[in-house]
Amino acid sequence: MVTTSQKLVISGYYGFRNSGDEAVLKSILTALEEESQRSNITIEPIVLSGDPESTTAMYGVRSVHRMKLKEVREALKESDGLISGGGSLLQDATGLKSIPYYLGVIKLAQWLKKPTFIYAQGIGPVNRKIFNPMIKSVFKACTYVSVRDEQSADYLRGLGLQWNQIHVVPDPVMGLPLPETKVESGAGAVSADAATQANRVEPLTGGHTKLPVIGVSVRFWESDRKELTAIAAGLKKLCSKRAVHLRFLPFHLPVDEQASRFLMELLGDVTSKGSEISIAQDLTDPQLMLEEVSKCDLVIGMRLHSLIYAASQYVPPVGISYDPKIDQFLLRLDSEAAGNTDTLDGDKLAKTVVGLLDQRSQWLKEHEEGITQLKQEARVPAQQIINYLGRKG
């Protein structure tokens, strides 16, 4: 069987030192490589990045600057298709530029007669109606569309896309492997990972005791910082009840490190009753951050991907919602957020954490099968894309 090479341009929020988005890219690259090994296709990725040199160095792939139109056009022109995703690319909550940019890249590929694939995107919020016909027009011309939650699918159906045109799949990061760990097929290998997590007793790297490790991923959101004040109150309450190791995990550098240190200052000295506190610094490699999360007993997260990292490693996630995407992900785990940034109650947060620490084995028993299924389903978009390229070839 003759092996054919296919070039795929990958568009997303890459090259900005955001561990969650970098994890999306790494997950897509890994899934494409693994699925292509089962076929007669070799994938040559070309990543559109805000920092092409960093992206090439980190992943060993070709990369061009996402804002240099000539380079983007040339990459698309020589490619065999475009992948747009994953993550929350099409939303106007953080500004007016994201939707036109990402749609523009897709439309350019379509003008060049290239197949376009939407890879597990989270659509919305789209607050400005002017964007609706633009999204409808571009998505209707896509070869394959997958989204990471039912809310996104409902939005697209409301624009007129047919239900059978949309695949609802997990976030790609559910399938991200730990560093130097080869993903094996079958539930047995994943269940073994889960058992390892359930029975883990060694301390986090850098820790001095075998305290329960609580990962904490925070960001700035409310202008008065009341969400961080409430989290601090909850963590103080937690540390008054039992000794734990609070491990801060900044996902988007440098702003999340600033938010983490702001919260650490609010906490003050938590070591007087035996607790420890530390922060992971300068972690931009998504798999190294995933490894940090895998060493936690529980993760409190505002960042969506901190919760996805945790779930993928069979670590109970405690979500604090600032966006519907947090609630949508937790819903897939038959769970809900401990609170939202506007009304978070510190006492409730502490109670939730204590309850999960005490019943961690029960949580794993209830969620292991569902998480295993999500990890397997995260591969579906890559399978669909490889199958299409195989038929086309």
CSV table of C-alpha atoms in Angstrom, one decimal:
chain,number,residue,atom,x,y,z
A,1,MET,CA,0.0,0.0,0.0
A,2,VAL,CA,1.4,3.4,-1.1
A,3,THR,CA,1.7,6.0,1.6
A,4,THR,CA,0.5,9.5,0.7
A,5,SER,CA,1.4,12.7,2.3
A,6,GLN,CA,-1.2,15.3,3.2
A,7,LYS,CA,-0.5,18.8,4.4
A,8,LEU,CA,-3.1,20.3,6.9
A,9,VAL,CA,-3.1,23.9,8.0
A,10,ILE,CA,-4.2,24.1,11.7
A,11,SER,CA,-5.8,27.4,12.9
A,12,GLY,CA,-6.4,28.3,16.5
A,13,TYR,CA,-5.2,30.4,19.4
A,14,TYR,CA,-1.7,29.1,19.4
A,15,GLY,CA,1.6,30.6,20.3
A,16,PHE,CA,0.3,32.8,23.2
A,17,ARG,CA,1.6,30.9,26.3
A,18,ASN,CA,-1.8,29.6,27.2
A,19,SER,CA,-1.4,26.0,28.4
A,20,GLY,CA,-5.1,25.1,27.6
A,21,ASP,CA,-4.9,26.2,24.0
A,22,GLU,CA,-1.4,24.7,23.6
A,23,ALA,CA,-2.9,21.4,24.9
A,24,VAL,CA,-5.6,21.6,22.3
A,25,LEU,CA,-2.9,21.9,19.6
A,26,LYS,CA,-0.9,19.1,21.0
A,27,SER,CA,-4.0,16.9,21.3
A,28,ILE,CA,-4.9,17.5,17.7
A,29,LEU,CA,-1.4,16.8,16.5
A,30,THR,CA,-1.2,13.6,18.6
A,31,ALA,CA,-4.6,12.4,17.4
A,32,LEU,CA,-3.9,13.0,13.8
A,33,GLU,CA,-0.5,11.2,14.0
A,34,GLU,CA,-2.0,8.2,15.7
A,35,GLU,CA,-5.0,7.9,13.4
A,36,SER,CA,-2.8,8.4,10.3
A,37,GLN,CA,-0.6,5.5,11.4
A,38,ARG,CA,-3.7,3.3,11.0
A,39,SER,CA,-4.0,4.4,7.4
A,40,ASN,CA,-1.8,5.0,4.4
A,41,ILE,CA,-1.6,8.7,5.0
A,42,THR,CA,1.2,10.8,6.5
A,43,ILE,CA,0.1,14.2,7.9
A,44,GLU,CA,2.3,17.2,7.5
A,45,PRO,CA,0.9,19.9,9.8
A,46,ILE,CA,1.4,23.6,9.2
A,47,VAL,CA,0.4,25.6,12.3
A,48,LEU,CA,-0.8,29.2,12.3
A,49,SER,CA,0.8,30.7,15.4
A,50,GLY,CA,1.4,34.0,17.2
A,51,ASP,CA,4.9,32.8,17.8
A,52,PRO,CA,6.0,30.5,15.0
A,53,GLU,CA,9.5,29.9,16.3
A,54,SER,CA,8.2,28.7,19.7
A,55,THR,CA,5.5,26.5,18.1
A,56,THR,CA,8.1,24.8,15.8
A,57,ALA,CA,10.5,24.3,18.7
A,58,MET,CA,7.8,22.9,21.0
A,59,TYR,CA,6.1,20.5,18.6
A,60,GLY,CA,8.6,19.9,15.8
A,61,VAL,CA,6.2,21.1,13.1
A,62,ARG,CA,6.2,23.8,10.5
A,63,SER,CA,4.6,27.0,11.6
A,64,VAL,CA,3.8,30.4,10.0
A,65,HIS,CA,2.7,33.7,11.6
A,66,ARG,CA,-1.1,33.8,11.9
A,67,MET,CA,-1.3,37.5,11.2
A,68,LYS,CA,0.9,37.6,8.0
A,69,LEU,CA,-1.7,37.2,5.3
A,70,LYS,CA,0.7,36.3,2.5
A,71,GLU,CA,2.3,33.5,4.6
A,72,VAL,CA,-1.2,32.2,5.6
A,73,ARG,CA,-2.4,32.3,2.0
A,74,GLU,CA,0.7,30.5,0.7
A,75,ALA,CA,0.3,27.8,3.4
A,76,LEU,CA,-3.3,27.2,2.6
A,77,LYS,CA,-2.6,27.2,-1.2
A,78,GLU,CA,-0.1,24.4,-0.9
A,79,SER,CA,-2.2,22.4,1.7
A,80,ASP,CA,-4.7,19.7,1.3
A,81,GLY,CA,-7.1,21.2,3.8
A,82,LEU,CA,-7.6,23.4,6.9
A,83,ILE,CA,-8.5,22.4,10.5
A,84,SER,CA,-10.0,25.2,12.6
A,85,GLY,CA,-10.1,24.5,16.3
A,86,GLY,CA,-10.5,23.6,18.9
A,87,GLY,CA,-11.2,25.9,21.8
A,88,SER,CA,-13.6,28.9,22.0
A,89,LEU,CA,-12.5,30.6,18.8
A,90,LEU,CA,-15.9,32.0,17.6
A,91,GLN,CA,-17.0,34.2,20.4
A,92,ASP,CA,-17.3,38.0,20.9
A,93,ALA,CA,-17.1,38.1,24.7
A,94,THR,CA,-13.4,39.0,24.7
A,95,GLY,CA,-13.6,41.4,21.7
A,96,LEU,CA,-14.8,41.9,18.2
A,97,LYS,CA,-11.8,40.6,16.3
A,98,SER,CA,-11.9,36.9,17.0
A,99,ILE,CA,-14.9,35.9,14.9
A,100,PRO,CA,-13.9,37.8,11.8
A,101,TYR,CA,-10.3,36.5,12.0
A,102,TYR,CA,-11.1,32.8,12.4
A,103,LEU,CA,-14.0,32.9,9.9
A,104,GLY,CA,-11.7,34.8,7.5
A,105,VAL,CA,-9.1,32.0,7.6
A,106,ILE,CA,-11.7,29.4,7.0
A,107,LYS,CA,-13.3,31.4,4.1
A,108,LEU,CA,-9.8,31.9,2.5
A,109,ALA,CA,-9.3,28.2,2.5
A,110,GLN,CA,-12.7,27.7,0.9
A,111,TRP,CA,-12.0,30.3,-1.8
A,112,LEU,CA,-8.9,28.2,-2.5
A,113,LYS,CA,-11.1,25.1,-2.9
A,114,LYS,CA,-9.7,23.4,0.2
A,115,PRO,CA,-11.7,21.2,2.4
A,116,THR,CA,-12.3,22.8,5.8
A,117,PHE,CA,-12.8,20.9,9.1
A,118,ILE,CA,-14.2,22.4,12.3
A,119,TYR,CA,-12.4,20.5,15.1
A,120,ALA,CA,-14.3,20.3,18.5
A,121,GLN,CA,-14.9,24.0,18.8
A,122,GLY,CA,-17.0,25.7,21.5
A,123,ILE,CA,-19.1,28.2,19.7
A,124,GLY,CA,-20.2,31.4,21.6
A,125,PRO,CA,-21.2,33.4,23.3
A,126,VAL,CA,-22.1,35.3,20.1
A,127,ASN,CA,-23.8,38.4,21.4
A,128,ARG,CA,-23.9,40.5,18.2
A,129,LYS,CA,-26.4,39.2,15.6
A,130,ILE,CA,-24.3,40.7,12.8
A,131,PHE,CA,-22.0,37.6,13.2
A,132,ASN,CA,-24.7,35.0,12.8
A,133,PRO,CA,-25.1,35.1,9.0
A,134,MET,CA,-21.3,35.1,8.6
A,135,ILE,CA,-20.9,32.0,10.7
A,136,LYS,CA,-23.8,30.3,8.9
A,137,SER,CA,-22.4,30.9,5.5
A,138,VAL,CA,-18.9,29.7,6.4
A,139,PHE,CA,-20.0,26.6,8.4
A,140,LYS,CA,-22.4,25.5,5.7
A,141,ALA,CA,-19.5,25.3,3.3
A,142,CYS,CA,-17.4,23.2,5.7
A,143,THR,CA,-16.5,19.6,4.9
A,144,TYR,CA,-16.9,18.5,8.5
A,145,VAL,CA,-18.2,20.2,11.7
A,146,SER,CA,-17.7,19.0,15.2
A,147,VAL,CA,-18.4,21.0,18.4
A,148,ARG,CA,-17.5,20.2,22.0
A,149,ASP,CA,-21.0,20.7,23.7
A,150,GLU,CA,-24.7,20.6,22.9
A,151,GLN,CA,-25.0,24.3,23.5
A,152,SER,CA,-22.7,25.0,20.5
A,153,ALA,CA,-24.6,22.4,18.4
A,154,ASP,CA,-28.0,24.1,19.3
A,155,TYR,CA,-26.6,27.4,18.2
A,156,LEU,CA,-25.5,26.1,14.8
A,157,ARG,CA,-28.8,24.3,14.4
A,158,GLY,CA,-30.5,27.6,15.1
A,159,LEU,CA,-28.6,29.1,12.2
A,160,GLY,CA,-29.9,26.4,9.9
A,161,LEU,CA,-27.3,23.6,9.9
A,162,GLN,CA,-28.9,20.2,9.9
A,163,TRP,CA,-28.5,18.0,13.0
A,164,ASN,CA,-26.6,15.3,11.0
A,165,GLN,CA,-24.1,17.9,9.8
A,166,ILE,CA,-22.8,18.4,13.4
A,167,HIS,CA,-20.9,16.0,15.6
A,168,VAL,CA,-20.9,16.7,19.3
A,169,VAL,CA,-17.6,15.4,20.7
A,170,PRO,CA,-15.5,16.0,23.8
A,171,ASP,CA,-12.8,18.6,24.0
A,172,PRO,CA,-9.6,17.3,22.3
A,173,VAL,CA,-7.6,17.7,25.5
A,174,MET,CA,-9.5,14.7,27.0
A,175,GLY,CA,-7.3,12.6,24.8
A,176,LEU,CA,-4.0,14.2,25.6
A,177,PRO,CA,-1.4,11.7,26.9
A,178,LEU,CA,1.1,12.4,29.7
A,179,PRO,CA,4.7,13.1,28.5
A,180,GLU,CA,6.6,10.0,27.3
A,181,THR,CA,3.4,8.0,27.6
A,182,LYS,CA,2.0,6.3,24.5
A,183,VAL,CA,-1.8,6.2,24.4
A,184,GLU,CA,-3.0,2.6,24.1
A,185,SER,CA,-6.3,1.6,22.7
A,186,GLY,CA,-8.9,-0.2,24.9
A,187,ALA,CA,-10.5,0.7,28.2
A,188,GLY,CA,-8.1,-1.5,30.1
A,189,ALA,CA,-5.1,0.7,29.7
A,190,VAL,CA,-7.1,3.8,30.7
A,191,SER,CA,-8.6,2.1,33.7
A,192,ALA,CA,-5.1,1.2,34.8
A,193,ASP,CA,-4.3,4.9,34.7
A,194,ALA,CA,-7.4,5.5,36.8
A,195,ALA,CA,-6.4,2.9,39.4
A,196,THR,CA,-3.0,4.5,39.6
A,197,GLN,CA,-4.5,7.9,40.3
A,198,ALA,CA,-6.9,6.4,42.9
A,199,ASN,CA,-4.1,4.7,44.8
A,200,ARG,CA,-1.4,7.4,44.4
A,201,VAL,CA,0.4,8.1,47.7
A,202,GLU,CA,3.6,9.8,46.7
A,203,PRO,CA,3.9,13.6,47.3
A,204,LEU,CA,4.0,16.2,44.5
A,205,THR,CA,7.4,17.0,43.3
A,206,GLY,CA,8.9,19.6,45.6
A,207,GLY,CA,6.6,18.7,48.5
A,208,HIS,CA,8.0,17.6,51.8
A,209,THR,CA,5.0,15.6,53.1
A,210,LYS,CA,2.3,13.3,51.8
A,211,LEU,CA,-0.4,15.9,52.1
A,212,PRO,CA,-3.4,15.9,49.8
A,213,VAL,CA,-2.5,18.0,46.9
A,214,ILE,CA,-5.1,20.6,45.8
A,215,GLY,CA,-4.4,22.1,42.4
A,216,VAL,CA,-5.6,25.7,42.0
A,217,SER,CA,-6.0,27.4,38.6
A,218,VAL,CA,-7.3,30.9,38.8
A,219,ARG,CA,-7.6,34.0,36.5
A,220,PHE,CA,-8.6,37.6,36.9
A,221,TRP,CA,-12.3,38.1,36.0
A,222,GLU,CA,-14.4,40.3,38.2
A,223,SER,CA,-13.1,43.9,38.3
A,224,ASP,CA,-13.3,44.0,42.1
A,225,ARG,CA,-11.6,40.6,42.5
A,226,LYS,CA,-14.5,39.3,44.6
A,227,GLU,CA,-14.1,35.9,43.1
A,228,LEU,CA,-10.5,35.6,44.3
A,229,THR,CA,-11.5,36.9,47.7
A,230,ALA,CA,-14.2,34.2,47.9
A,231,ILE,CA,-11.7,31.5,46.8
A,232,ALA,CA,-9.2,32.8,49.4
A,233,ALA,CA,-11.9,32.5,52.1
A,234,GLY,CA,-12.7,29.0,51.0
A,235,LEU,CA,-9.1,27.9,51.0
A,236,LYS,CA,-8.5,29.4,54.4
A,237,LYS,CA,-11.5,27.5,55.7
A,238,LEU,CA,-10.2,24.4,54.1
A,239,CYS,CA,-6.7,24.8,55.7
A,240,SER,CA,-8.4,25.3,59.1
A,241,LYS,CA,-10.1,21.9,58.8
A,242,ARG,CA,-7.1,19.9,57.5
A,243,ALA,CA,-3.5,20.2,56.3
A,244,VAL,CA,-3.2,20.2,52.5
A,245,HIS,CA,-0.7,21.2,49.9
A,246,LEU,CA,-2.1,24.1,47.8
A,247,ARG,CA,-0.4,23.9,44.4
A,248,PHE,CA,-1.1,26.9,42.2
A,249,LEU,CA,-1.1,26.1,38.4
A,250,PRO,CA,-1.1,29.2,36.2
A,251,PHE,CA,-2.5,28.2,32.8
A,252,HIS,CA,-2.1,31.5,30.8
A,253,LEU,CA,1.2,33.2,31.4
A,254,PRO,CA,1.9,35.8,32.7
A,255,VAL,CA,-1.6,36.9,33.7
A,256,ASP,CA,-2.6,33.7,35.6
A,257,GLU,CA,0.6,33.8,37.6
A,258,GLN,CA,-0.2,37.3,38.6
A,259,ALA,CA,-3.7,36.1,39.6
A,260,SER,CA,-2.2,33.2,41.5
A,261,ARG,CA,0.2,35.4,43.5
A,262,PHE,CA,-2.6,37.9,44.2
A,263,LEU,CA,-4.6,35.0,45.7
A,264,MET,CA,-1.6,33.7,47.6
A,265,GLU,CA,-1.2,37.1,49.2
A,266,LEU,CA,-4.8,37.0,50.3
A,267,LEU,CA,-4.2,33.6,51.9
A,268,GLY,CA,-1.4,34.8,54.0
A,269,ASP,CA,0.4,32.1,56.1
A,270,VAL,CA,-1.4,28.8,55.8
A,271,THR,CA,1.6,26.8,57.1
A,272,SER,CA,0.9,27.3,60.8
A,273,LYS,CA,-1.5,24.4,60.9
A,274,GLY,CA,0.7,22.1,58.7
A,275,SER,CA,-0.4,23.1,55.2
A,276,GLU,CA,2.0,23.8,52.3
A,277,ILE,CA,1.7,26.2,49.4
A,278,SER,CA,3.6,26.3,46.1
A,279,ILE,CA,3.3,27.5,42.5
A,280,ALA,CA,4.3,25.9,39.2
A,281,GLN,CA,6.3,28.5,37.3
A,282,ASP,CA,6.9,29.0,33.6
A,283,LEU,CA,5.1,25.9,32.4
A,284,THR,CA,4.1,26.3,28.8
A,285,ASP,CA,4.5,22.7,27.6
A,286,PRO,CA,0.9,21.3,27.9
A,287,GLN,CA,2.0,17.8,28.7
A,288,LEU,CA,4.2,19.0,31.6
A,289,MET,CA,1.2,20.9,33.0
A,290,LEU,CA,-0.9,17.8,32.5
A,291,GLU,CA,1.7,15.9,34.6
A,292,GLU,CA,1.4,18.5,37.3
A,293,VAL,CA,-2.4,18.1,37.3
A,294,SER,CA,-2.1,14.3,37.4
A,295,LYS,CA,-0.2,14.5,40.7
A,296,CYS,CA,-3.1,16.4,42.4
A,297,ASP,CA,-5.8,14.8,44.5
A,298,LEU,CA,-8.3,17.4,43.4
A,299,VAL,CA,-8.3,20.5,41.2
A,300,ILE,CA,-10.1,23.8,41.8
A,301,GLY,CA,-10.3,25.6,38.5
A,302,MET,CA,-11.5,28.7,36.8
A,303,ARG,CA,-9.8,27.8,33.6
A,304,LEU,CA,-11.8,25.3,31.5
A,305,HIS,CA,-8.7,23.3,30.6
A,306,SER,CA,-7.6,22.9,34.2
A,307,LEU,CA,-10.9,21.0,34.7
A,308,ILE,CA,-10.5,19.0,31.5
A,309,TYR,CA,-6.9,18.2,32.5
A,310,ALA,CA,-8.1,17.0,35.8
A,311,ALA,CA,-11.0,14.9,34.5
A,312,SER,CA,-8.7,13.3,31.9
A,313,GLN,CA,-6.4,12.1,34.7
A,314,TYR,CA,-9.3,10.9,36.8
A,315,VAL,CA,-8.7,13.7,39.3
A,316,PRO,CA,-12.0,15.3,40.7
A,317,PRO,CA,-12.5,18.8,39.3
A,318,VAL,CA,-14.1,21.6,41.3
A,319,GLY,CA,-15.2,24.2,38.8
A,320,ILE,CA,-15.8,27.9,39.4
A,321,SER,CA,-17.8,29.2,36.5
A,322,TYR,CA,-17.2,32.5,34.7
A,323,ASP,CA,-18.5,31.3,31.4
A,324,PRO,CA,-21.1,28.8,30.2
A,325,LYS,CA,-18.4,26.6,28.8
A,326,ILE,CA,-17.4,25.7,32.3
A,327,ASP,CA,-20.9,24.5,33.1
A,328,GLN,CA,-21.3,22.7,29.8
A,329,PHE,CA,-18.1,20.6,30.4
A,330,LEU,CA,-19.1,19.8,34.0
A,331,LEU,CA,-22.5,18.7,32.8
A,332,ARG,CA,-20.8,16.1,30.7
A,333,LEU,CA,-19.5,14.7,34.0
A,334,ASP,CA,-23.0,14.8,35.6
A,335,SER,CA,-21.6,17.6,37.8
A,336,GLU,CA,-22.0,21.3,38.4
A,337,ALA,CA,-19.8,24.2,39.4
A,338,ALA,CA,-19.2,24.9,43.1
A,339,GLY,CA,-20.3,28.5,42.3
A,340,ASN,CA,-19.8,31.3,39.8
A,341,THR,CA,-17.5,34.3,40.0
A,342,ASP,CA,-20.3,36.7,40.8
A,343,THR,CA,-21.8,34.8,43.8
A,344,LEU,CA,-19.2,32.3,45.0
A,345,ASP,CA,-19.4,31.4,48.6
A,346,GLY,CA,-16.2,30.4,50.3
A,347,ASP,CA,-17.8,28.2,52.9
A,348,LYS,CA,-19.5,26.2,50.2
A,349,LEU,CA,-16.3,25.9,48.3
A,350,ALA,CA,-14.5,24.5,51.3
A,351,LYS,CA,-17.3,22.1,52.0
A,352,THR,CA,-17.2,20.8,48.4
A,353,VAL,CA,-13.5,20.2,48.5
A,354,VAL,CA,-13.6,18.4,51.9
A,355,GLY,CA,-16.4,16.2,50.7
A,356,LEU,CA,-14.6,15.2,47.5
A,357,LEU,CA,-11.4,14.5,49.4
A,358,ASP,CA,-13.3,12.3,51.8
A,359,GLN,CA,-15.1,10.5,49.0
A,360,ARG,CA,-12.5,10.5,46.3
A,361,SER,CA,-12.7,6.7,45.7
A,362,GLN,CA,-16.5,6.9,45.3
A,363,TRP,CA,-16.2,9.8,42.9
A,364,LEU,CA,-13.8,7.7,40.8
A,365,LYS,CA,-16.0,4.7,40.9
A,366,GLU,CA,-19.0,6.8,39.6
A,367,HIS,CA,-17.0,8.7,36.9
A,368,GLU,CA,-14.4,6.3,35.6
A,369,GLU,CA,-16.5,4.7,32.9
A,370,GLY,CA,-17.8,8.0,31.6
A,371,ILE,CA,-14.4,9.6,31.5
A,372,THR,CA,-12.9,6.6,29.7
A,373,GLN,CA,-15.7,7.0,27.1
A,374,LEU,CA,-15.0,10.7,26.7
A,375,LYS,CA,-11.2,10.0,26.2
A,376,GLN,CA,-12.1,7.6,23.4
A,377,GLU,CA,-14.6,9.9,21.8
A,378,ALA,CA,-12.1,12.7,21.7
A,379,ARG,CA,-10.4,10.9,18.8
A,380,VAL,CA,-13.5,11.0,16.6
A,381,PRO,CA,-12.7,14.3,14.7
A,382,ALA,CA,-9.2,13.1,13.8
A,383,GLN,CA,-10.7,9.8,12.6
A,384,GLN,CA,-13.2,11.6,10.4
A,385,ILE,CA,-10.6,13.8,8.9
A,386,ILE,CA,-8.2,11.0,8.1
A,387,ASN,CA,-11.1,8.9,6.7
A,388,TYR,CA,-12.0,11.8,4.4
A,389,LEU,CA,-8.5,12.3,3.2
A,390,GLY,CA,-8.2,8.6,2.6
A,391,ARG,CA,-11.3,8.6,0.4
A,392,LYS,CA,-10.2,11.7,-1.4
A,393,GLY,CA,-6.9,10.2,-2.1
